[in-house]
Amino acid sequence: MQDEQLEPSPEHANRLTDALRRYWGFDSLRPLQRRAIAAAMAGRDSLLVMPTGGGKSLCYQLPPLIDNRLDVVISPLISLMKDQVDGLNEVGVPAAAIHSALTPEQRRDIYSRIHSGKLRLLFTSPERLVGERFLSMLQALDIRRFAIDEAHCISQWGHDFRPEYRQLAMLKERFPHATLHAFTATATPRVRQDIVQQLALDTPEVIVGPVDRENLVYRVVPKVDVERQTAEVIARHQDEAVIVYCISRKETENVAAWLAQHGIEARAYHAGMDNDERRRVQDEFASEKLNVVVATVAFGMGIDRSNVRCVIHTGLPKSIEHYQQETGRAGRDGLEAECVLFYSAGDALKWESLIVKSAADAPDPEPVIASARQHLQDMARFASAPACRHRVLTEYFGQRYEKLNCGACDVCLEEIDTIPESTVIAQKILSCVARVEQRFGVGHVVDVLCGADTENVRKFGHDQLSTYGLLSEMPRKAVMAFVYQLLDQQVLARSGGEFPTLRLNTASVQVLRGEREVKLVRPPAGTRKQTARAQADMTGVDTQLFEHLRQWRRTVAQNRGVPPFVIFADTTLVHLARIRPTRQATLRLVPGIGEKKASDFGNDLCVQIATWCKQHKVATDQLQ
Ligand code: ADP
Ligand code: ZN
């Protein structure tokens, strides 16, 4: 199905480059963008799988500009359509969206633009598209290309199945002369196959990009005191966007409240909140009035803010697919971003019991449980094995990973902090399990080890045991984390049932006899090393000027009623703060500034930069 040679014709190539420069201010297309666009220009159906930040949108935005036609883009959410239309209007491409939130005047205006022949991109939802009147209008307009964004929504194997997407199956029948172009960041072969089948794509050009997100730094940190640990990570990202993902609604509220008490402005977001409240949080986050959102996975697809610099998981995601999806919201602009997962095997055990409970009502629970368990185990292995995170993720999605050291994960950056006396601590824990005769759960064993004065400790006379208070110099949460690590490494076992008790196994005995070593890890202390990539990103950049420009962007965005990332991506601000142009000629060398933006903001920017640089005695117009 793949045709490596597919390239835009020389004539198209020139016009593409012109449009890319003129509208977007970029110099060249990325290789996969070229292929996807070549397919569209050649009248071939296509499916492009490329991770978030790969640049999928240009692939459907450019072709109608070259052909001077109107193309239709199908998108699942109004907020996504709005961001796209705002972005296109800011670069001067005539685009509009038809959706349920329009006023009658707005609607009339859009229809008249459609019929004037000047519009190039029309966004709409699948449910609106399939309305008979709308369809007839599109047929009368002789639409030749449909782009289907977030195409994984059509597949029930995807993470975001939307039944409305199924209706798109009729596109091929109703528009036999049109080509379809599907776009998604979801990499699994099953979803891909489903998209091709459901849309009835005709010998499509299937383009699958690398799944690895090179600009993400992955860290998995033992969970000890999750609120405090979360606050520490957020402190590394002052004035930057951070999403904290929690498992439950309650937890989002607790964590947000804890952060607020400790001086970090954060808001909770979950599906239990009313619509207005949710929209408010989302809008504040998009407009950079709010930087930290503590959310369940309900905070997801509509989040287009491209400069999310950090995604934190306070609990274990259900699967690697979920993890990839959620961390995928970081660093869409291509600049470095951090993903921190706070891990405890206790979370995996909690999920495990939830899986069984929630599958209990299914007509045939066994396969459901087996599949959920497999996903969970894969996720837990990712978190617990000290292997390069980029490699594990890439290989999970069936691709090869070539680098020996990614330079962008806690393992490769050698941040894993193994405790020197690990085996001794393990022996203390295991002998305590033996002393309480393997009849108690994690909580009680930890109480005994920490020398706690609880009712049960007194009742069973466990304050008389030789292991009582043996680890009392450590915080309770740390001891708890170690017990879970031992469970994870299977040198300690747990009974099933409603009140699981800790049990010894053959491996435990080996550890107790000193025949087997154990490695326990603790959260690394101190500051994190800067990665080579972050250094490269910021070389020559005046960070104070960058902050000043962000402030300027916020004001401009507010005045124009659009989110800041629609005005300029952070990458453009970084270039501005490096080159520091004070003349239009220099300004146009900055990637991300096309003709319209240069004319709308150029003079203002040049004045801003000149004034700032003069005040701070910094050289301007650095062309090297
Ligand atoms: P996706 O939809 O795949 O998540 P986007 O279309 O939002 O990705 O693009 C991600 C970022 O990359 C945006 O900031 C975009 O402006 C930038 N980008 C896309 N294509 C190019 C290119 N050819 N040259 C430079 N920057 C690009
Ligand atoms: Zn690595």
XYZ file of C-alpha atoms and ligand atoms in Angstrom:
652
model
C 0.000 0.000 0.000
C 2.884 2.345 0.659
C 4.581 4.214 -2.082
C 7.907 5.577 -0.926
C 8.217 7.686 -4.065
C 5.087 9.721 -3.506
C 6.200 13.334 -3.766
C 4.431 16.536 -4.746
C 4.957 17.423 -8.418
C 7.664 20.084 -8.925
C 5.018 22.684 -9.709
C 3.028 21.825 -6.604
C 6.194 21.693 -4.536
C 6.994 25.293 -5.415
C 3.522 26.493 -4.667
C 3.483 24.604 -1.389
C 6.732 26.200 -0.305
C 5.422 29.630 -1.264
C 2.216 29.169 0.706
C 4.084 27.729 3.691
C 6.356 30.782 3.785
C 3.679 33.308 3.041
C 1.026 32.132 5.491
C 2.915 30.297 8.203
C 6.425 31.660 7.931
C 7.971 28.172 7.851
C 10.777 27.221 5.484
C 10.030 23.633 4.644
C 7.606 20.797 5.099
C 8.563 17.866 7.264
C 9.113 14.632 5.280
C 5.868 12.960 6.367
C 3.932 16.145 5.733
C 5.268 16.125 2.169
C 4.051 12.582 1.659
C 0.635 13.199 3.158
C 0.178 16.363 1.094
C 1.419 14.642 -2.044
C -1.274 11.989 -1.543
C -3.944 14.649 -1.144
C -2.771 16.545 -4.220
C -2.607 13.330 -6.254
C -6.196 12.450 -5.385
C -5.315 9.435 -3.233
C -7.108 8.559 0.001
C -4.740 8.649 2.946
C -4.250 7.863 6.593
C -1.573 9.738 8.488
C -0.556 8.483 11.911
C 1.728 10.943 13.575
C 2.169 11.767 17.254
C 0.847 14.968 18.736
C 3.019 17.875 17.703
C 4.047 16.129 14.491
C 2.278 18.713 12.369
C -0.843 16.980 11.090
C -2.900 20.132 10.642
C -0.773 21.601 7.864
C -1.429 18.431 5.870
C -5.083 19.331 5.391
C -4.645 23.095 5.577
C -2.264 23.485 2.636
C -3.859 21.527 -0.251
C -7.019 23.660 -0.623
C -4.829 26.773 -0.795
C -2.921 25.302 -3.716
C -6.038 24.143 -5.594
C -8.145 27.166 -4.682
C -10.955 24.900 -3.530
C -13.065 24.466 -0.417
C -12.179 21.406 1.650
C -14.176 20.081 4.582
C -12.558 19.112 7.883
C -14.383 16.906 10.357
C -13.502 17.437 13.969
C -15.078 16.011 17.124
C -15.217 19.109 19.333
C -16.289 22.709 18.928
C -13.309 23.917 20.946
C -10.903 22.195 18.561
C -12.668 23.689 15.532
C -12.554 27.157 17.062
C -8.843 26.962 17.790
C -8.166 25.802 14.243
C -10.301 28.520 12.685
C -8.780 31.205 14.932
C -5.310 29.981 14.010
C -6.081 29.986 10.283
C -7.649 33.424 10.386
C -4.582 34.770 12.188
C -2.356 33.590 9.322
C -4.803 34.870 6.729
C -6.368 31.624 5.481
C -10.156 31.954 4.995
C -11.686 29.306 7.241
C -14.881 28.852 9.216
C -16.655 26.304 11.384
C -20.306 25.306 11.317
C -21.490 24.096 14.700
C -24.319 24.343 17.188
C -22.893 27.282 19.129
C -23.268 29.828 16.283
C -25.743 32.704 16.316
C -28.100 32.925 13.302
C -26.117 35.932 12.011
C -22.831 34.088 12.264
C -24.358 31.153 10.472
C -25.722 33.330 7.657
C -22.380 35.022 7.297
C -20.569 31.695 6.983
C -23.020 30.424 4.373
C -22.541 33.514 2.312
C -18.763 33.098 2.521
C -19.132 29.463 1.451
C -21.146 30.488 -1.606
C -18.808 33.351 -2.471
C -16.171 30.710 -3.229
C -13.590 32.463 -1.085
C -13.556 30.062 1.839
C -10.827 27.405 1.803
C -11.563 25.308 4.884
C -14.873 24.471 6.470
C -14.823 22.666 9.819
C -17.760 20.725 11.104
C -18.746 17.856 13.377
C -19.793 14.408 12.111
C -23.335 14.821 13.459
C -23.811 18.092 11.589
C -22.215 16.776 8.441
C -24.704 13.934 8.025
C -27.751 16.222 8.132
C -29.500 15.920 4.748
C -29.581 19.646 3.934
C -25.964 20.122 4.792
C -24.971 17.100 2.720
C -26.912 18.340 -0.302
C -25.231 21.708 -0.016
C -21.790 20.095 0.057
C -22.743 17.953 -2.941
C -23.862 21.015 -4.843
C -20.516 22.630 -4.003
C -18.792 19.558 -5.427
C -16.543 19.057 -2.414
C -13.518 16.980 -3.457
C -11.672 16.460 -0.203
C -12.650 15.597 3.354
C -10.139 15.578 6.176
C -11.125 13.522 9.202
C -9.275 14.731 12.262
C -8.938 12.564 15.389
C -9.950 9.671 13.142
C -9.402 7.089 15.915
C -12.779 8.258 17.274
C -14.330 5.980 14.643
C -12.875 2.862 16.251
C -14.180 1.224 19.354
C -10.637 -0.055 19.916
C -9.446 3.513 20.265
C -9.461 5.401 23.542
C -12.078 7.898 22.457
C -14.769 6.067 20.554
C -17.544 8.363 19.321
C -20.498 6.591 17.732
C -21.247 9.687 15.579
C -18.014 9.039 13.722
C -19.453 5.773 12.438
C -21.832 7.725 10.220
C -18.891 8.956 8.212
C -19.002 5.576 6.491
C -21.442 7.182 4.038
C -18.954 9.749 2.739
C -17.607 7.484 0.023
C -21.118 6.714 -1.261
C -22.358 10.265 -1.213
C -19.145 11.781 -2.577
C -17.749 9.223 -5.015
C -15.413 11.823 -6.548
C -13.991 13.012 -3.255
C -10.941 11.682 -1.481
C -10.802 11.099 2.268
C -7.849 11.882 4.476
C -7.766 10.535 7.996
C -5.481 11.847 10.738
C -4.742 10.438 14.158
C -2.013 10.200 16.766
C -3.069 6.718 17.843
C -0.610 4.113 16.800
C -2.135 0.690 17.282
C -2.490 -1.395 14.103
C -5.990 -2.460 15.061
C -7.261 1.118 15.219
C -5.532 1.932 11.956
C -7.156 -0.986 10.215
C -10.512 -0.038 11.631
C -10.223 3.518 10.306
C -9.402 2.272 6.791
C -12.311 -0.154 6.834
C -14.947 2.041 8.409
C -14.264 4.942 6.081
C -13.969 2.546 3.142
C -10.705 4.182 2.091
C -9.694 3.196 -1.424
C -6.094 1.854 -1.589
C -5.051 4.592 0.787
C -1.578 5.930 1.257
C -0.950 4.870 4.848
C 1.771 6.909 6.481
C 2.874 5.925 9.957
C 5.354 8.190 11.653
C 7.630 7.352 14.563
C 5.658 7.151 17.836
C 8.504 8.445 19.948
C 8.109 11.970 21.301
C 11.717 13.041 21.483
C 10.995 16.294 23.241
C 9.350 14.637 26.234
C 11.457 13.780 29.279
C 9.942 10.818 31.119
C 10.445 10.277 34.808
C 8.940 7.617 37.059
C 9.339 8.440 40.717
C 8.452 6.244 43.695
C 5.283 7.627 45.208
C 5.863 8.562 48.816
C 4.073 11.792 49.598
C 2.260 12.552 46.415
C 0.987 16.070 47.124
C 4.351 17.315 48.271
C 6.078 15.566 45.393
C 3.607 17.063 42.920
C 4.276 20.526 44.333
C 8.028 19.991 43.922
C 7.637 19.149 40.252
C 5.321 22.101 39.657
C 7.931 24.347 41.275
C 10.280 23.433 38.407
C 7.704 24.926 36.028
C 6.959 28.367 37.368
C 4.529 30.289 35.169
C 4.295 27.310 32.831
C 1.354 25.090 32.009
C 1.096 21.875 34.011
C -1.595 19.183 33.894
C -1.844 16.895 36.906
C -3.790 13.710 36.172
C -5.469 11.903 39.076
C -7.442 8.682 39.120
C -10.581 9.923 40.899
C -12.686 13.078 41.046
C -12.208 13.255 44.782
C -8.462 13.106 44.410
C -8.436 15.979 41.886
C -10.233 18.144 44.421
C -7.986 17.111 47.286
C -4.792 17.687 45.358
C -6.001 21.043 43.985
C -6.963 22.156 47.491
C -3.635 21.021 48.909
C -1.736 22.897 46.205
C -3.834 26.017 46.759
C -3.069 25.891 50.492
C 0.608 25.767 49.631
C 0.488 28.803 47.401
C 0.134 27.127 44.009
C -2.853 28.345 42.066
C -4.518 25.215 40.741
C -8.036 24.206 39.725
C -9.711 20.826 39.671
C -11.430 19.537 36.529
C -13.585 16.437 36.237
C -16.742 15.142 34.602
C -18.762 15.600 37.793
C -18.532 19.388 37.577
C -21.235 21.318 35.740
C -20.597 22.376 32.160
C -20.126 26.082 32.857
C -17.619 25.417 35.561
C -15.705 23.048 33.329
C -15.718 25.485 30.433
C -14.421 28.203 32.740
C -11.440 26.111 33.830
C -10.737 25.138 30.237
C -10.925 28.738 29.008
C -8.742 30.056 31.803
C -6.178 27.390 31.053
C -6.250 28.138 27.320
C -5.912 31.873 27.890
C -2.981 31.356 30.291
C -4.842 32.919 33.202
C -4.523 29.558 34.874
C -1.471 27.344 34.627
C -2.139 24.291 36.764
C -5.128 22.012 36.242
C -5.644 18.944 38.399
C -7.870 16.665 36.384
C -9.248 13.273 35.659
C -8.843 11.979 32.127
C -12.001 13.952 31.280
C -9.597 16.867 30.713
C -8.448 15.784 27.338
C -9.054 16.196 23.702
C -10.315 19.789 23.717
C -7.072 20.973 25.278
C -5.166 22.624 22.484
C -2.753 24.730 24.535
C 0.485 23.884 22.825
C 2.901 24.961 25.541
C 2.010 22.462 28.262
C 5.460 22.010 29.815
C 4.649 19.239 32.248
C 2.181 16.380 32.710
C 2.110 14.698 36.105
C 0.367 11.412 36.925
C -0.354 10.985 40.613
C -1.565 7.452 39.984
C -0.923 4.672 37.529
C -2.805 4.971 34.202
C -4.808 1.918 33.158
C -2.706 1.204 30.113
C 0.286 2.399 28.137
C -2.132 3.681 25.481
C -3.735 5.943 28.073
C -0.358 7.046 29.343
C 0.831 7.887 25.825
C -2.366 9.791 25.145
C -2.238 11.794 28.368
C 1.481 12.581 28.306
C 0.959 13.412 24.627
C -0.653 16.692 25.672
C 2.762 17.951 26.778
C 5.090 19.830 24.451
C 2.966 20.025 21.328
C 5.073 22.968 20.226
C 8.163 20.766 20.021
C 10.007 22.385 22.910
C 11.054 20.171 25.784
C 8.411 19.094 28.285
C 8.496 16.841 31.328
C 6.266 13.862 32.183
C 6.390 12.590 35.738
C 4.615 9.470 36.900
C 4.389 8.864 40.631
C 4.330 5.145 40.964
C 3.363 2.729 43.673
C 2.549 -0.913 43.147
C -0.356 -0.207 45.484
C -2.070 1.572 42.575
C -1.785 -1.479 40.363
C -3.371 -3.557 43.117
C -6.203 -1.056 43.480
C -6.860 -1.113 39.720
C -6.747 -4.873 39.762
C -9.620 -5.097 42.230
C -11.568 -2.431 40.309
C -11.140 -4.365 37.081
C -12.650 -7.463 38.607
C -15.488 -5.521 40.201
C -16.416 -3.538 37.105
C -16.297 -6.573 34.832
C -18.513 -8.583 37.147
C -21.693 -7.473 35.356
C -20.404 -8.089 31.840
C -22.072 -11.014 30.055
C -18.715 -12.673 29.484
C -16.380 -11.158 32.081
C -13.313 -13.368 31.603
C -11.914 -11.899 28.345
C -12.662 -8.360 29.578
C -10.765 -8.987 32.782
C -7.899 -10.684 30.984
C -7.447 -7.814 28.549
C -7.678 -5.118 31.221
C -5.217 -7.022 33.377
C -2.750 -7.356 30.527
C -2.904 -3.609 29.844
C -2.373 -2.894 33.510
C 0.565 -5.271 33.781
C 2.239 -3.683 30.764
C 1.798 -0.284 32.352
C 3.113 -1.446 35.733
C 6.111 -3.040 34.069
C 6.881 0.213 32.266
C 6.819 1.987 35.624
C 8.779 -0.545 37.644
C 11.476 -1.771 35.259
C 14.609 0.384 35.198
C 14.784 0.479 31.379
C 14.892 3.469 29.026
C 11.351 4.853 29.017
C 11.518 6.026 25.397
C 12.640 2.570 24.333
C 9.919 0.735 26.264
C 7.181 2.992 24.890
C 8.454 2.800 21.312
C 8.781 -0.972 21.410
C 5.373 -1.344 22.993
C 3.899 0.275 19.896
C 5.763 -2.160 17.698
C 8.562 0.077 16.475
C 12.317 -0.248 16.851
C 14.229 2.174 19.036
C 17.732 2.856 17.763
C 19.321 5.083 20.392
C 21.319 3.465 23.200
C 20.802 6.404 25.505
C 17.814 8.670 24.926
C 19.207 11.451 27.110
C 15.622 12.196 28.061
C 14.450 9.775 30.737
C 15.282 9.230 34.377
C 17.002 5.929 33.611
C 19.293 7.290 30.891
C 19.945 10.479 32.857
C 20.992 8.232 35.772
C 18.587 9.773 38.226
C 17.346 6.541 39.784
C 18.355 6.708 43.440
C 18.933 3.205 44.784
C 19.289 2.986 48.548
C 22.636 1.448 49.536
C 21.206 -0.537 52.456
C 18.258 -1.851 50.397
C 18.701 -5.511 51.270
C 18.883 -4.811 54.999
C 15.672 -2.789 54.859
C 14.017 -5.568 52.874
C 15.103 -8.112 55.493
C 13.608 -5.989 58.256
C 10.304 -5.745 56.421
C 10.192 -9.451 55.569
C 11.044 -10.540 59.080
C 8.256 -8.353 60.385
C 5.850 -10.127 58.016
C 7.104 -13.403 59.491
C 6.754 -12.139 63.082
C 3.092 -11.183 62.571
C 2.635 -14.710 61.211
C 1.686 -13.576 57.691
C -1.755 -12.719 58.962
C -1.815 -8.921 58.434
C -2.014 -6.450 55.572
C 0.336 -3.687 54.463
C -1.014 -1.052 56.865
C -0.497 -3.049 60.034
C 2.935 -4.356 59.074
C 4.032 -0.794 58.404
C 2.577 0.298 61.770
C 4.618 -2.333 63.561
C 7.811 -1.445 61.683
C 7.330 2.242 62.441
C 6.558 1.568 66.093
C 3.059 3.032 65.902
C 0.802 2.945 68.918
C -2.459 1.662 67.424
C -5.320 -0.350 68.829
C -4.359 -3.405 66.794
C -0.731 -3.162 67.798
C -1.767 -3.205 71.463
C -4.487 -5.815 71.001
C -2.128 -8.324 69.390
C 0.791 -7.413 71.621
C 2.831 -6.528 68.542
C 4.694 -3.840 70.462
C 6.478 -6.750 72.077
C 7.852 -8.075 68.766
C 11.564 -7.760 67.994
C 10.628 -5.987 64.755
C 8.527 -3.346 66.504
C 9.873 0.104 65.638
C 12.692 -1.376 63.574
C 12.244 1.309 60.872
C 10.921 4.045 63.120
C 13.582 6.462 61.861
C 11.839 6.536 58.464
C 8.595 8.300 57.570
C 5.635 5.938 57.465
C 4.981 6.729 53.799
C 8.530 5.757 52.868
C 8.199 2.375 54.601
C 4.883 1.852 52.840
C 6.522 2.616 49.487
C 9.233 0.028 50.196
C 6.675 -2.653 51.012
C 5.020 -2.000 47.647
C 8.363 -2.159 45.887
C 8.985 -5.575 47.428
C 5.571 -6.707 46.209
C 6.387 -5.358 42.775
C 9.662 -7.257 42.655
C 7.856 -10.361 43.871
C 10.131 -10.913 46.823
C 6.990 -10.501 48.910
C 3.505 -11.779 48.123
C -0.043 -10.864 48.977
C -3.079 -13.039 49.470
C -6.200 -12.351 47.465
C -9.605 -11.589 48.939
C -11.136 -8.549 50.477
C -8.554 -8.142 53.251
C -5.308 -9.212 51.601
C -2.476 -10.187 53.917
C 1.253 -10.066 53.260
C 2.857 -13.461 52.679
C 6.379 -14.715 52.281
C 7.423 -16.720 49.225
C 10.570 -18.580 48.165
C 12.211 -15.340 47.086
C 11.468 -13.782 50.502
C 13.241 -16.634 52.204
C 16.268 -16.167 49.949
C 16.401 -12.500 50.862
C 16.098 -13.264 54.562
C 18.950 -15.750 54.310
C 21.104 -13.207 52.545
C 21.156 -15.236 49.329
C 19.475 -12.597 47.248
C 20.005 -8.858 46.816
C 17.174 -6.360 46.650
C 17.175 -2.871 45.178
C 14.896 -0.274 46.699
C 14.616 3.170 45.200
C 13.684 6.521 46.664
C 12.696 9.768 44.998
C 15.880 11.475 43.801
C 16.767 14.542 45.842
C 17.971 17.917 44.582
C 17.601 19.586 41.232
C 17.326 17.813 37.889
C 20.094 18.013 35.343
C 19.240 20.005 32.268
C 19.046 17.824 29.193
C 21.153 18.499 26.128
C 17.979 19.228 24.219
C 16.746 21.849 26.671
C 20.155 23.496 26.503
C 20.038 23.530 22.723
C 16.471 24.850 22.724
C 17.476 27.776 24.881
C 21.009 28.582 23.628
C 21.363 32.292 23.009
C 17.810 32.915 24.190
C 17.264 35.802 26.544
C 14.833 34.166 28.946
C 13.729 37.449 30.474
C 12.853 38.783 27.057
C 11.027 35.513 26.378
C 8.912 36.111 29.496
C 8.320 39.698 28.442
C 7.127 38.513 25.029
C 4.825 35.959 26.633
C 3.267 38.770 28.603
C 2.907 40.821 25.429
C 1.301 37.818 23.704
C -1.213 37.357 26.525
C -2.327 40.973 26.209
C -2.573 40.840 22.424
C -4.515 37.555 22.586
C -6.932 38.951 25.109
C -7.599 41.998 22.947
C -8.283 39.808 19.928
C -10.381 37.308 21.867
C -8.255 34.280 20.987
C -5.985 32.020 23.048
C -2.313 33.095 23.185
C -1.010 29.983 21.377
C -3.033 31.084 18.353
C -1.050 34.336 18.137
C 2.405 32.720 18.278
C 3.684 29.332 19.406
C 6.304 29.359 22.155
C 8.838 28.245 19.551
C 8.363 31.522 17.710
C 8.808 33.501 20.930
C 11.972 31.535 21.669
C 13.358 32.477 18.252
C 12.342 36.092 18.795
C 14.125 36.137 22.152
C 17.233 34.700 20.488
C 17.368 36.767 17.299
C 15.819 39.874 18.906
C 14.729 41.502 15.634
C 14.078 45.232 15.613
C 13.555 45.500 11.835
C 10.969 43.874 9.600
C 13.714 42.307 7.491
C 15.135 40.447 10.490
C 11.696 39.673 11.820
C 10.746 37.718 8.717
C 13.626 35.302 9.400
C 11.837 34.082 12.515
C 9.985 30.788 11.931
C 6.268 31.143 12.525
C 5.895 34.706 11.237
C 4.242 34.832 7.848
C 3.043 37.854 5.899
C -0.108 38.522 7.867
C 1.454 38.192 11.282
C 4.384 40.355 10.210
C 1.966 43.043 9.127
C -0.341 42.673 12.153
C 2.306 42.464 14.862
C 5.644 43.237 13.248
C 5.952 46.908 14.093
C 4.693 46.431 17.607
C 7.106 43.530 18.158
C 10.076 45.435 16.775
C 9.337 48.355 19.094
C 8.806 46.048 22.079
C 12.080 44.250 21.464
C 14.085 47.400 20.697
C 12.861 49.098 23.860
C 13.438 46.074 26.025
C 16.914 45.410 24.659
C 17.914 49.020 25.100
C 16.744 49.020 28.702
C 18.534 45.771 29.455
C 21.605 46.555 27.334
C 21.204 43.479 25.185
C 22.338 43.301 21.540
C 19.617 43.122 18.889
C 19.272 41.546 15.437
C 21.485 38.525 16.117
C 21.497 36.751 12.803
C 23.979 33.957 13.600
P -0.506 17.853 15.480
O -1.839 18.270 14.940
O 0.106 16.709 14.737
O -0.490 17.652 16.955
P 0.236 20.545 14.833
O -0.319 20.595 13.474
O -0.505 21.210 15.936
O 0.523 19.033 15.231
O 1.725 21.102 14.767
C 2.563 21.078 15.899
C 3.525 22.258 15.879
O 4.493 22.121 14.854
C 2.823 23.570 15.634
O 3.369 24.538 16.516
C 3.142 23.874 14.190
O 3.114 25.235 13.907
C 4.522 23.287 14.040
N 4.824 22.871 12.663
C 4.076 22.046 11.906
N 4.644 21.872 10.697
C 5.778 22.606 10.684
C 6.824 22.833 9.711
N 6.789 22.262 8.515
N 7.842 23.653 10.053
C 7.871 24.232 11.279
N 6.936 24.055 12.232
C 5.900 23.252 11.947
Zn 16.108 6.687 28.113
